Amino acid sequence: MGDEGPGSPVHLLCLAASSGVPLFCRSSSGGAPSRQQLPFSVIGSLNGVHMFGQNLDVQLNSARTEDTTVVWKNFHDSITLIVLSSEEGTSELRLERMLHMVFGAMVLIVGLEELTNIRNVERLKKELRASYCLIDSFLGNSELIGDLTQCVDCVIPPEGSAMQETLSGFAEATGTAFVSLLVSGRVVAATEGWWRLGMPEAVLLPWLVGSLPPQAARDYPVYLPHGSPTVPHRLLTLKLLRGLELCLLCGPRPPLGQLDPQLLERWWQPLLEPLRACLPLGPRALPEGFPLHSDILGLLLLHLELRRCLFTVEPSKDKEPSPEQRRRLLRNFYTLVATNHFPPEPGPAEKQEDTVYPAQTPRACYLVLGPGMGWQLVAVQLGLRLLLLLLSPQTPTHGLRNLATRTLQALTPLL
């Protein structure tokens, strides 16, 4: 499993499936948006070979060259998305999920009707510009991982029960069941209604808020790709502290003006210090002082039923590798274990298969990186929780599973 090159380009193409007209092309290099565009001849060839296969009842899903992976995906026979990645170690699973998130982002901003019944291509192009910021964040080196795991990025606040109680009371006072508290695009606390949101909007909404420029308040129209793809809702955001925002998903009411500073102060002023303690939780995810083994350099914990995850590369920050490398290593390791070892999305059919073939379901796996690195990665699954750890080279290989199991048991009460 390689590390991704720092300047490896990623190109995303969106075309109208029936005409092949490009709707947009987004690119990134080194994790940042890039102005580098593919030649029109390349775009036409990539779409042409896909359409040629369709005419022969052949579904072209992916292809590989010496240095590039290409994945095609058609949505509702109306939109074709194509992604090309030259990043070392890029998996088809990652690119497929990226395309699903991109289409979800398009529905979130313009609605499904506009995408499945294209009346005016130029108008659709203009409307889709509002989704570029969110889409570009999927192409870059994000600190979040929900786009890949399809689980909501969460953090564990120091006074979770008090925060949850206040959030529920605030939701009742404002007359909406869908309220969450976010820090840097991660969920700190949420109402039961918010947690019941389907995929992909449960991941997309916090991600959208984290990708927007800072504002004291917003009233943002959104469609829910799973729950309400054709009827828009309102996403209201209110800044409590810099980087910490309240989000409300609602209908025509309440008006944004009703959520005045006095209402916010009445509910949230008593929790000012716990709220401030949430600010560093963005990259850290875990409460300060939570005991982790000194060899742990990063972790990813997933609750596969609740579809929530904790992701951090903050432990032992003074050691190599860099935070960016740690994130890439854990993302690549997740795609490896999800593709080859653990079911990526356990469902009824997979649970039934597990019952029939229990010996085929591994409980743990590990990977030792090659010469010059030596970092170790281990994954262990217990019940509905899957834990991935990045560990320093001095960790004895024979102790990896025991260390991962003990860490998972310590983290279990949190998620």
Short mmCIF file of C-alpha atoms in Angstrom, two decimals, residues 48-344:
data_model
loop_
_atom_site.label_atom_id
_atom_site.label_comp_id
_atom_site.label_asym_id
_atom_site.label_seq_id
_atom_site.Cartn_x
_atom_site.Cartn_y
_atom_site.Cartn_z
CA GLY A 48 -17.41 7.96 -26.02
CA VAL A 49 -15.95 4.65 -24.87
CA HIS A 50 -18.51 4.52 -22.04
CA MET A 51 -21.42 5.20 -24.42
CA PHE A 52 -20.04 2.68 -26.93
CA GLY A 53 -20.13 -0.01 -24.25
CA GLN A 54 -23.67 0.91 -23.25
CA ASN A 55 -24.85 0.54 -26.84
CA LEU A 56 -23.53 -3.03 -26.76
CA ASP A 57 -25.11 -3.73 -23.34
CA VAL A 58 -21.65 -3.67 -21.75
CA GLN A 59 -21.27 -1.70 -18.52
CA LEU A 60 -17.86 -0.03 -18.30
CA ASN A 61 -17.17 0.67 -14.61
CA SER A 62 -13.42 1.22 -14.36
CA ALA A 63 -10.09 0.99 -16.13
CA ARG A 64 -6.42 1.24 -15.20
CA THR A 65 -3.37 2.44 -17.08
CA GLU A 66 0.21 2.41 -15.82
CA ASP A 67 -0.32 5.53 -13.73
CA THR A 68 -4.05 6.37 -13.76
CA THR A 69 -7.29 4.84 -12.51
CA VAL A 70 -10.55 5.81 -14.24
CA VAL A 71 -14.06 5.16 -12.88
CA TRP A 72 -17.35 5.85 -14.69
CA LYS A 73 -20.78 6.08 -13.08
CA ASN A 74 -24.15 6.84 -14.65
CA PHE A 75 -26.94 8.25 -12.48
CA HIS A 76 -30.60 7.97 -13.46
CA ASP A 77 -29.63 7.63 -17.14
CA SER A 78 -29.19 11.39 -17.09
CA ILE A 79 -25.83 12.30 -15.54
CA THR A 80 -22.48 10.63 -16.23
CA LEU A 81 -19.64 11.22 -13.79
CA ILE A 82 -16.06 10.25 -14.60
CA VAL A 83 -13.09 10.50 -12.23
CA LEU A 84 -9.42 10.05 -13.13
CA SER A 85 -6.80 9.75 -10.41
CA SER A 86 -3.03 9.41 -10.70
CA GLU A 87 -2.56 9.16 -6.94
CA GLU A 88 -0.51 6.14 -5.95
CA GLY A 89 -2.55 3.54 -4.10
CA THR A 90 -5.92 4.92 -5.21
CA SER A 91 -8.59 2.22 -5.09
CA GLU A 92 -11.71 1.87 -7.21
CA LEU A 93 -13.77 1.73 -4.00
CA ARG A 94 -12.59 5.21 -3.02
CA LEU A 95 -13.31 6.66 -6.47
CA GLU A 96 -16.74 4.99 -6.69
CA ARG A 97 -17.73 6.43 -3.34
CA MET A 98 -16.39 9.81 -4.37
CA LEU A 99 -18.71 9.79 -7.39
CA HIS A 100 -21.70 8.89 -5.21
CA MET A 101 -20.84 11.78 -2.88
CA VAL A 102 -20.42 14.17 -5.83
CA PHE A 103 -23.83 13.26 -7.26
CA GLY A 104 -25.32 13.57 -3.77
CA ALA A 105 -23.81 17.06 -3.52
CA MET A 106 -25.36 17.98 -6.89
CA VAL A 107 -28.80 16.81 -5.72
CA LEU A 108 -28.31 18.60 -2.38
CA ILE A 109 -27.83 21.94 -4.15
CA VAL A 110 -30.07 21.83 -7.26
CA GLY A 111 -32.51 18.95 -6.61
CA LEU A 112 -33.04 15.68 -8.45
CA GLU A 113 -35.64 17.01 -10.89
CA GLU A 114 -33.17 19.46 -12.45
CA LEU A 115 -30.67 16.62 -12.97
CA THR A 116 -33.00 13.97 -14.37
CA ASN A 117 -35.05 16.27 -16.59
CA ILE A 118 -32.52 18.66 -18.10
CA ARG A 119 -34.42 21.39 -19.96
CA ASN A 120 -31.73 24.05 -20.22
CA VAL A 121 -28.09 22.93 -20.10
CA GLU A 122 -26.65 26.44 -19.69
CA ARG A 123 -28.94 27.23 -16.77
CA LEU A 124 -28.05 23.92 -15.09
CA LYS A 125 -24.35 24.72 -15.49
CA LYS A 126 -24.86 28.02 -13.68
CA GLU A 127 -26.89 26.42 -10.89
CA LEU A 128 -24.27 23.72 -10.34
CA ARG A 129 -21.58 26.33 -9.64
CA ALA A 130 -22.99 26.61 -6.12
CA SER A 131 -21.89 23.00 -5.52
CA TYR A 132 -18.25 23.49 -6.60
CA CYS A 133 -16.93 24.33 -3.13
CA LEU A 134 -18.44 21.15 -1.68
CA ILE A 135 -17.39 19.00 -4.65
CA ASP A 136 -13.82 20.34 -4.58
CA SER A 137 -13.53 19.28 -0.94
CA PHE A 138 -14.05 15.65 -2.00
CA LEU A 139 -11.14 15.90 -4.44
CA GLY A 140 -8.71 17.39 -1.91
CA ASN A 141 -6.97 16.10 1.19
CA SER A 142 -9.79 16.64 3.66
CA GLU A 143 -9.38 16.20 7.40
CA LEU A 144 -12.73 14.36 7.35
CA ILE A 145 -13.29 10.78 6.22
CA GLY A 146 -17.07 10.42 5.96
CA ASP A 147 -16.90 10.68 2.16
CA LEU A 148 -15.00 7.37 2.14
CA THR A 149 -16.53 5.51 5.10
CA GLN A 150 -20.09 6.77 4.48
CA CYS A 151 -20.29 7.38 8.22
CA VAL A 152 -20.82 10.74 9.93
CA ASP A 153 -17.63 12.33 11.29
CA CYS A 154 -18.15 12.92 15.01
CA VAL A 155 -16.27 14.24 18.03
CA ILE A 156 -16.75 13.40 21.71
CA PRO A 157 -17.46 16.55 23.81
CA PRO A 158 -16.30 16.80 27.45
CA GLU A 159 -19.84 17.37 28.82
CA GLY A 160 -21.90 15.43 26.32
CA SER A 161 -25.00 14.83 28.43
CA ALA A 162 -25.45 18.52 29.35
CA MET A 163 -24.89 19.53 25.73
CA GLN A 164 -27.38 16.96 24.49
CA GLU A 165 -30.00 18.12 26.98
CA THR A 166 -29.56 21.77 25.97
CA LEU A 167 -29.69 20.88 22.28
CA SER A 168 -32.96 18.96 22.74
CA GLY A 169 -34.49 21.87 24.66
CA PHE A 170 -33.38 24.36 22.02
CA ALA A 171 -34.87 22.17 19.26
CA GLU A 172 -38.20 22.06 21.08
CA ALA A 173 -38.14 25.83 21.59
CA THR A 174 -37.53 26.46 17.89
CA GLY A 175 -40.06 23.88 16.72
CA THR A 176 -37.77 21.65 14.66
CA ALA A 177 -36.72 18.06 15.28
CA PHE A 178 -33.55 18.27 13.17
CA VAL A 179 -30.82 20.14 15.04
CA SER A 180 -27.09 19.51 15.38
CA LEU A 181 -24.03 21.20 16.84
CA LEU A 182 -20.99 21.14 14.55
CA VAL A 183 -17.31 21.90 15.00
CA SER A 184 -15.17 22.07 11.84
CA GLY A 185 -17.66 19.92 9.89
CA ARG A 186 -17.95 17.24 12.62
CA VAL A 187 -21.02 16.50 14.74
CA VAL A 188 -20.63 17.30 18.44
CA ALA A 189 -24.24 16.53 19.38
CA ALA A 190 -27.52 16.06 17.51
CA THR A 191 -31.19 15.42 18.11
CA GLU A 192 -32.74 12.01 17.43
CA GLY A 193 -34.37 13.46 14.33
CA TRP A 194 -31.03 14.58 12.92
CA TRP A 195 -29.49 11.14 13.55
CA ARG A 196 -32.36 9.55 11.62
CA LEU A 197 -31.38 11.39 8.44
CA GLY A 198 -30.51 8.94 5.67
CA MET A 199 -27.37 8.65 3.62
CA PRO A 200 -25.83 10.58 1.99
CA GLU A 201 -27.36 13.73 3.50
CA ALA A 202 -26.28 12.74 7.01
CA VAL A 203 -22.67 13.05 5.78
CA LEU A 204 -23.22 15.84 3.25
CA LEU A 205 -24.91 18.43 5.49
CA PRO A 206 -22.07 18.78 8.06
CA TRP A 207 -19.57 18.58 5.20
CA LEU A 208 -21.40 21.41 3.39
CA VAL A 209 -21.38 23.64 6.47
CA GLY A 210 -17.67 22.98 6.96
CA SER A 211 -16.93 23.92 3.34
CA LEU A 212 -18.77 27.28 3.37
CA PRO A 213 -17.08 30.60 4.21
CA PRO A 214 -17.65 31.67 7.86
CA GLN A 215 -20.86 33.58 8.51
CA ALA A 216 -22.78 34.58 11.62
CA ALA A 217 -26.00 33.07 10.21
CA ARG A 218 -27.24 31.40 7.04
CA ASP A 219 -30.57 30.44 5.52
CA TYR A 220 -29.56 27.92 2.85
CA PRO A 221 -31.98 25.95 0.63
CA VAL A 222 -31.07 22.25 0.37
CA TYR A 223 -32.59 19.09 -1.04
CA LEU A 224 -32.14 15.78 0.76
CA PRO A 225 -30.82 13.22 -1.77
CA HIS A 226 -32.41 10.31 0.13
CA GLY A 227 -35.27 11.86 2.11
CA SER A 228 -36.52 14.71 -0.07
CA PRO A 229 -34.72 14.93 -3.44
CA THR A 230 -37.37 17.06 -5.18
CA VAL A 231 -38.73 19.31 -2.40
CA PRO A 232 -36.26 21.75 -0.81
CA HIS A 233 -35.78 22.28 2.91
CA ARG A 234 -34.06 25.14 4.72
CA LEU A 235 -30.69 24.67 6.39
CA LEU A 236 -30.27 27.36 9.04
CA THR A 237 -26.84 27.84 10.63
CA LEU A 238 -26.00 30.01 13.64
CA LYS A 239 -22.47 30.69 14.83
CA LEU A 240 -22.03 30.20 18.57
CA LEU A 241 -18.22 30.52 18.56
CA ARG A 242 -15.66 30.69 15.78
CA GLY A 243 -15.75 27.21 14.19
CA LEU A 244 -18.75 26.07 16.28
CA GLU A 245 -22.18 26.26 14.64
CA LEU A 246 -25.76 25.25 15.31
CA CYS A 247 -27.57 23.72 12.33
CA LEU A 248 -31.32 23.43 11.94
CA LEU A 249 -33.05 21.60 9.12
CA CYS A 250 -36.61 22.86 8.77
CA GLY A 251 -39.45 23.90 6.51
CA PRO A 252 -40.91 27.42 6.14
CA ARG A 253 -40.68 27.99 9.90
CA PRO A 254 -39.01 29.27 11.96
CA PRO A 255 -37.88 32.43 10.14
CA LEU A 256 -34.19 33.16 10.62
CA GLY A 257 -35.02 36.45 12.33
CA GLN A 258 -36.82 34.56 15.10
CA LEU A 259 -33.53 32.96 16.15
CA ASP A 260 -32.20 36.16 17.66
CA PRO A 261 -29.09 36.54 19.86
CA GLN A 262 -31.22 36.70 23.00
CA LEU A 263 -32.65 33.22 22.31
CA LEU A 264 -29.17 31.80 21.68
CA GLU A 265 -27.78 33.43 24.81
CA ARG A 266 -30.61 32.10 26.98
CA TRP A 267 -29.94 28.50 25.91
CA TRP A 268 -26.19 28.43 25.36
CA GLN A 269 -24.62 31.03 27.70
CA PRO A 270 -24.67 28.57 30.65
CA LEU A 271 -22.60 26.15 28.53
CA LEU A 272 -20.02 28.70 27.38
CA GLU A 273 -17.02 26.93 28.90
CA PRO A 274 -17.99 23.42 27.64
CA LEU A 275 -18.57 24.98 24.20
CA ARG A 276 -15.09 26.53 24.24
CA ALA A 277 -13.68 23.14 25.19
CA CYS A 278 -15.22 21.76 21.97
CA LEU A 279 -13.16 24.01 19.68
CA PRO A 280 -9.95 21.89 19.71
CA LEU A 281 -12.04 18.74 19.21
CA GLY A 282 -12.18 19.21 15.42
CA PRO A 283 -8.88 17.51 14.59
CA ARG A 284 -8.56 15.71 17.94
CA ALA A 285 -12.03 14.07 18.07
CA LEU A 286 -11.41 12.69 21.57
CA PRO A 287 -11.67 14.53 24.93
CA GLU A 288 -8.44 15.98 26.26
CA GLY A 289 -6.59 13.53 28.44
CA PHE A 290 -8.24 10.43 26.97
CA PRO A 291 -5.70 7.63 27.55
CA LEU A 292 -4.19 6.28 24.33
CA HIS A 293 -1.11 4.08 24.00
CA SER A 294 1.99 6.15 23.15
CA ASP A 295 2.60 4.09 19.98
CA ILE A 296 -0.72 5.18 18.41
CA LEU A 297 -0.23 7.79 15.68
CA GLY A 298 -3.79 7.83 14.32
CA LEU A 299 -7.09 6.02 14.61
CA LEU A 300 -10.37 5.50 12.81
CA LEU A 301 -13.29 4.06 14.78
CA LEU A 302 -16.53 3.20 12.96
CA HIS A 303 -19.89 2.19 14.39
CA LEU A 304 -21.26 0.26 11.42
CA GLU A 305 -24.91 0.29 12.50
CA LEU A 306 -25.18 3.91 13.68
CA ARG A 307 -23.05 5.01 10.68
CA ARG A 308 -20.84 7.28 12.83
CA CYS A 309 -17.06 7.49 13.04
CA LEU A 310 -14.20 9.06 15.00
CA PHE A 311 -11.09 9.99 13.02
CA THR A 312 -7.93 11.59 14.38
CA VAL A 313 -4.23 11.79 13.54
CA GLU A 314 -3.41 14.03 16.50
CA PRO A 315 -1.77 11.53 18.91
CA SER A 316 2.02 11.90 19.28
CA LYS A 317 2.12 14.88 16.92
CA ASP A 318 5.87 15.31 17.50
CA LYS A 319 6.58 12.01 15.69
CA GLU A 320 6.75 11.18 12.00
CA PRO A 321 4.81 10.91 9.69
CA SER A 322 3.09 14.25 9.10
CA PRO A 323 -0.67 14.61 9.74
CA GLU A 324 -1.32 14.63 5.97
CA GLN A 325 0.61 11.38 5.51
CA ARG A 326 -1.17 9.80 8.47
CA ARG A 327 -4.56 10.64 6.97
CA ARG A 328 -3.56 9.21 3.60
CA LEU A 329 -2.21 6.02 5.16
CA LEU A 330 -5.38 5.44 7.19
CA ARG A 331 -7.63 6.22 4.20
CA ASN A 332 -5.67 3.80 2.01
CA PHE A 333 -5.72 1.14 4.73
CA TYR A 334 -9.49 1.54 5.13
CA THR A 335 -10.05 0.96 1.42
CA LEU A 336 -7.80 -2.10 1.60
CA VAL A 337 -9.62 -3.73 4.52
CA ALA A 338 -13.08 -2.69 3.27
CA THR A 339 -12.36 -4.15 -0.15
CA ASN A 340 -10.51 -7.34 0.82
CA HIS A 341 -11.23 -8.24 4.44
CA PHE A 342 -14.29 -6.62 6.07
CA PRO A 343 -17.68 -6.00 4.42
CA PRO A 344 -17.78 -2.26 3.67
#
